[in-house]
Coordinates of N, CA and C in Angstrom, one line a residue:
X210 N 7.8 19.8 18.5 CA 7.8 19.9 17.1 C 8.4 21.1 16.4
X211 N 9.1 20.7 15.5 CA 10.0 21.8 15.0 C 9.5 22.3 13.6
X212 N 8.4 21.5 12.9 CA 7.9 22.0 11.7 C 8.5 21.3 10.6
X213 N 9.6 20.5 10.9 CA 10.6 19.6 10.0 C 10.3 18.3 10.0
X214 N 9.1 17.7 10.6 CA 8.8 16.2 10.8 C 8.7 15.7 9.1
X215 N 9.4 14.5 9.1 CA 9.1 13.8 7.7 C 7.8 13.1 7.6
X216 N 7.4 13.2 6.5 CA 6.1 12.4 6.3 C 6.7 11.1 5.5
X217 N 5.9 10.2 5.8 CA 6.3 8.8 5.0 C 6.0 9.1 3.7
X218 N 7.0 8.3 2.8 CA 6.8 8.4 1.4 C 5.9 7.2 1.0
X219 N 4.8 7.5 0.3 CA 3.9 6.4 0.0 C 3.8 6.3 -1.7
X220 N 3.5 5.4 -2.2 CA 3.3 5.0 -3.7 C 2.0 4.4 -3.4
X221 N 1.0 4.5 -4.4 CA -0.2 4.0 -4.6 C -0.5 3.5 -6.0
X222 N -1.6 2.3 -5.9 CA -1.7 1.6 -7.2 C -1.1 0.2 -7.1
X223 N -1.6 -0.8 -7.7 CA -1.1 -2.0 -7.7 C 0.1 -2.0 -8.4
X224 N 0.5 -1.7 -9.6 CA 1.8 -1.9 -10.2 C 2.7 -1.2 -9.3
X225 N 2.7 0.0 -9.0 CA 3.7 0.8 -8.2 C 4.0 0.0 -6.8
X226 N 2.9 -0.3 -6.2 CA 3.2 -1.3 -5.0 C 3.9 -2.4 -5.2
X227 N 3.6 -3.1 -6.4 CA 4.3 -4.3 -6.9 C 5.8 -4.0 -6.9
X228 N 6.1 -3.1 -7.6 CA 7.5 -2.7 -7.9 C 8.3 -2.1 -6.4
X229 N 7.5 -1.7 -5.6 CA 8.0 -1.3 -4.3 C 8.4 -2.6 -3.5
X230 N 7.4 -3.5 -3.6 CA 8.0 -4.8 -2.8 C 8.9 -5.4 -3.5
X231 N 8.7 -5.5 -4.7 CA 10.1 -6.5 -5.3 C 11.0 -5.8 -5.3
X232 N 11.4 -4.5 -5.2 CA 12.6 -3.9 -5.0 C 13.1 -3.8 -3.7
X233 N 12.2 -4.2 -2.6 CA 12.6 -4.4 -1.4 C 12.4 -3.0 -0.7
X234 N 11.8 -1.8 -1.5 CA 11.7 -0.5 -0.8 C 10.3 -0.5 0.1
X235 N 9.5 -1.5 0.2 CA 8.2 -1.3 1.0 C 8.3 -1.7 2.3
X236 N 8.0 -1.0 3.2 CA 8.1 -1.4 4.6 C 6.8 -1.9 5.2
X237 N 5.6 -1.3 4.4 CA 4.2 -1.9 4.9 C 3.3 -1.7 3.4
X238 N 2.2 -2.7 3.2 CA 1.3 -2.5 2.1 C 0.0 -2.5 2.7
X239 N -0.5 -1.6 2.0 CA -2.0 -1.4 2.6 C -2.9 -1.8 1.4
X240 N -3.9 -2.8 1.5 CA -4.8 -3.3 0.8 C -6.0 -3.0 0.9
X241 N -7.3 -2.6 0.0 CA -8.4 -2.3 0.2 C -9.3 -3.7 0.2
X242 N -10.3 -3.6 1.2 CA -10.9 -5.1 1.3 C -11.9 -4.9 0.2
X243 N -12.4 -4.1 -0.4 CA -13.5 -4.0 -1.5 C -12.7 -4.0 -2.8
X244 N -11.5 -4.1 -2.8 CA -10.7 -4.2 -4.1 C -11.1 -5.5 -4.9
X245 N -10.8 -5.6 -6.3 CA -11.0 -6.9 -6.9 C -9.9 -8.0 -6.5
X246 N -10.2 -9.1 -5.7 CA -9.2 -10.0 -5.3 C -8.4 -10.4 -6.2
X247 N -8.3 -10.5 -7.3 CA -7.6 -10.9 -8.7 C -6.3 -9.7 -8.6
X248 N -6.5 -8.7 -7.9 CA -5.5 -7.7 -7.9 C -4.9 -7.6 -6.4
X249 N -5.5 -8.0 -5.3 CA -4.9 -7.9 -4.0 C -4.3 -9.3 -4.0
X250 N -4.8 -10.3 -4.2 CA -4.5 -11.7 -3.6 C -3.0 -11.8 -4.0
X251 N -2.6 -11.6 -5.4 CA -1.3 -11.8 -5.6 C -0.5 -11.0 -5.1
X252 N -0.8 -9.7 -4.8 CA 0.1 -8.5 -3.8 C 0.3 -9.1 -2.7
X253 N -0.9 -9.8 -2.0 CA -0.6 -10.1 -0.8 C 0.3 -11.4 -0.5
X254 N 0.1 -12.1 -1.4 CA 1.4 -13.4 -1.5 C 2.6 -12.9 -1.7
X255 N 3.1 -11.9 -2.5 CA 4.1 -11.3 -2.9 C 4.7 -10.8 -1.5
X256 N 3.9 -10.2 -0.6 CA 4.1 -9.6 0.5 C 4.6 -10.5 1.4
X257 N 4.0 -11.7 1.6 CA 4.2 -12.8 2.7 C 5.6 -13.4 2.2
X258 N 5.7 -13.5 1.0 CA 7.2 -14.1 0.4 C 8.4 -13.4 0.7
X259 N 8.0 -11.9 0.6 CA 9.2 -10.9 0.6 C 9.1 -10.3 2.4
X260 N 8.3 -10.9 3.1 CA 8.3 -10.4 4.6 C 7.8 -8.9 4.9
X261 N 7.1 -8.5 3.9 CA 6.4 -7.3 4.2 C 5.0 -7.3 4.7
X262 N 4.8 -6.7 5.7 CA 3.4 -6.6 6.5 C 2.4 -6.2 5.7
X263 N 1.1 -6.6 5.9 CA 0.1 -6.1 4.8 C -1.0 -5.7 6.0
X264 N -1.5 -4.5 5.8 CA -2.5 -4.0 6.6 C -3.9 -3.8 5.4
X265 N -5.0 -4.4 6.1 CA -6.1 -4.0 5.0 C -7.0 -3.0 5.7
X266 N -7.3 -2.1 4.8 CA -8.0 -0.8 5.0 C -9.6 -1.0 4.3
X267 N -10.7 -0.7 4.9 CA -12.0 -0.8 4.6 C -12.3 -0.7 3.3
X268 N -12.0 0.5 2.6 CA -12.5 0.9 1.2 C -11.4 1.3 0.4
X269 N -11.5 1.1 -0.9 CA -10.7 1.7 -1.7 C -10.7 3.2 -1.6
X270 N -11.7 3.9 -1.3 CA -12.2 5.1 -1.3 C -11.3 5.8 0.0
X271 N -11.4 4.7 1.0 CA -10.7 5.2 2.3 C -9.1 5.1 1.9
X272 N -8.6 4.3 1.3 CA -7.2 4.1 1.1 C -6.6 5.2 0.3
X273 N -7.7 5.8 -0.7 CA -7.1 6.9 -1.8 C -7.1 8.1 -1.0
X274 N -8.1 8.4 0.1 CA -7.9 9.4 1.0 C -6.6 9.3 1.7
X275 N -6.4 8.3 2.3 CA -5.1 8.3 3.0 C -4.0 8.4 2.4
X276 N -3.8 8.1 1.0 CA -2.7 8.6 0.1 C -2.9 9.8 -0.5
X277 N -3.6 10.7 -0.1 CA -4.1 12.0 -0.5 C -4.4 12.0 -2.0
X278 N -5.2 11.2 -2.5 CA -5.7 11.0 -3.8 C -7.1 11.6 -3.8
X279 N -7.4 12.1 -5.2 CA -8.8 12.2 -5.3 C -9.7 11.1 -5.9
X280 N -8.8 10.0 -5.9 CA -9.7 8.9 -6.5 C -9.3 7.5 -5.4
X281 N -10.0 6.5 -5.7 CA -9.9 5.3 -4.9 C -8.4 4.5 -5.2
X282 N -8.0 3.7 -4.3 CA -6.6 2.8 -4.6 C -7.0 1.5 -4.2
X283 N -6.5 0.6 -4.7 CA -6.7 -1.0 -4.4 C -5.7 -1.3 -3.5
X284 N -4.4 -0.5 -3.6 CA -3.2 -0.8 -2.8 C -2.4 0.4 -2.8
X285 N -1.4 0.1 -1.6 CA -0.5 1.5 -1.6 C 0.7 0.9 -0.7
X286 N 1.8 1.2 -0.8 CA 2.9 1.0 0.1 C 3.6 2.1 0.8
X287 N 3.9 2.0 1.9 CA 4.8 3.1 2.7 C 6.1 2.5 2.4
X288 N 7.0 3.2 2.0 CA 8.5 3.2 1.5 C 9.2 3.6 2.6
X289 N 10.5 2.7 2.5 CA 11.7 2.9 3.5 C 12.0 4.6 3.5
X290 N 12.4 4.9 4.4 CA 12.7 6.4 4.7 C 14.0 6.5 4.6

């Protein structure tokens, strides 16, 4: 390791995740199992339509921590490098 490793670019939040998927920039979407299905279900369907894999995370708190946020998140996307 030379100290110049790239970290994956991530966006968090339902709106930003939706934009990333619609724009073809998302390579993976993370959804929180305890988030409101009214938010996550349409996003999951969009991912299926666009061919973007979805991974479920146990909780909004866990997803927020994964994204280095001080709050929970219902959705996040890993962006193309």
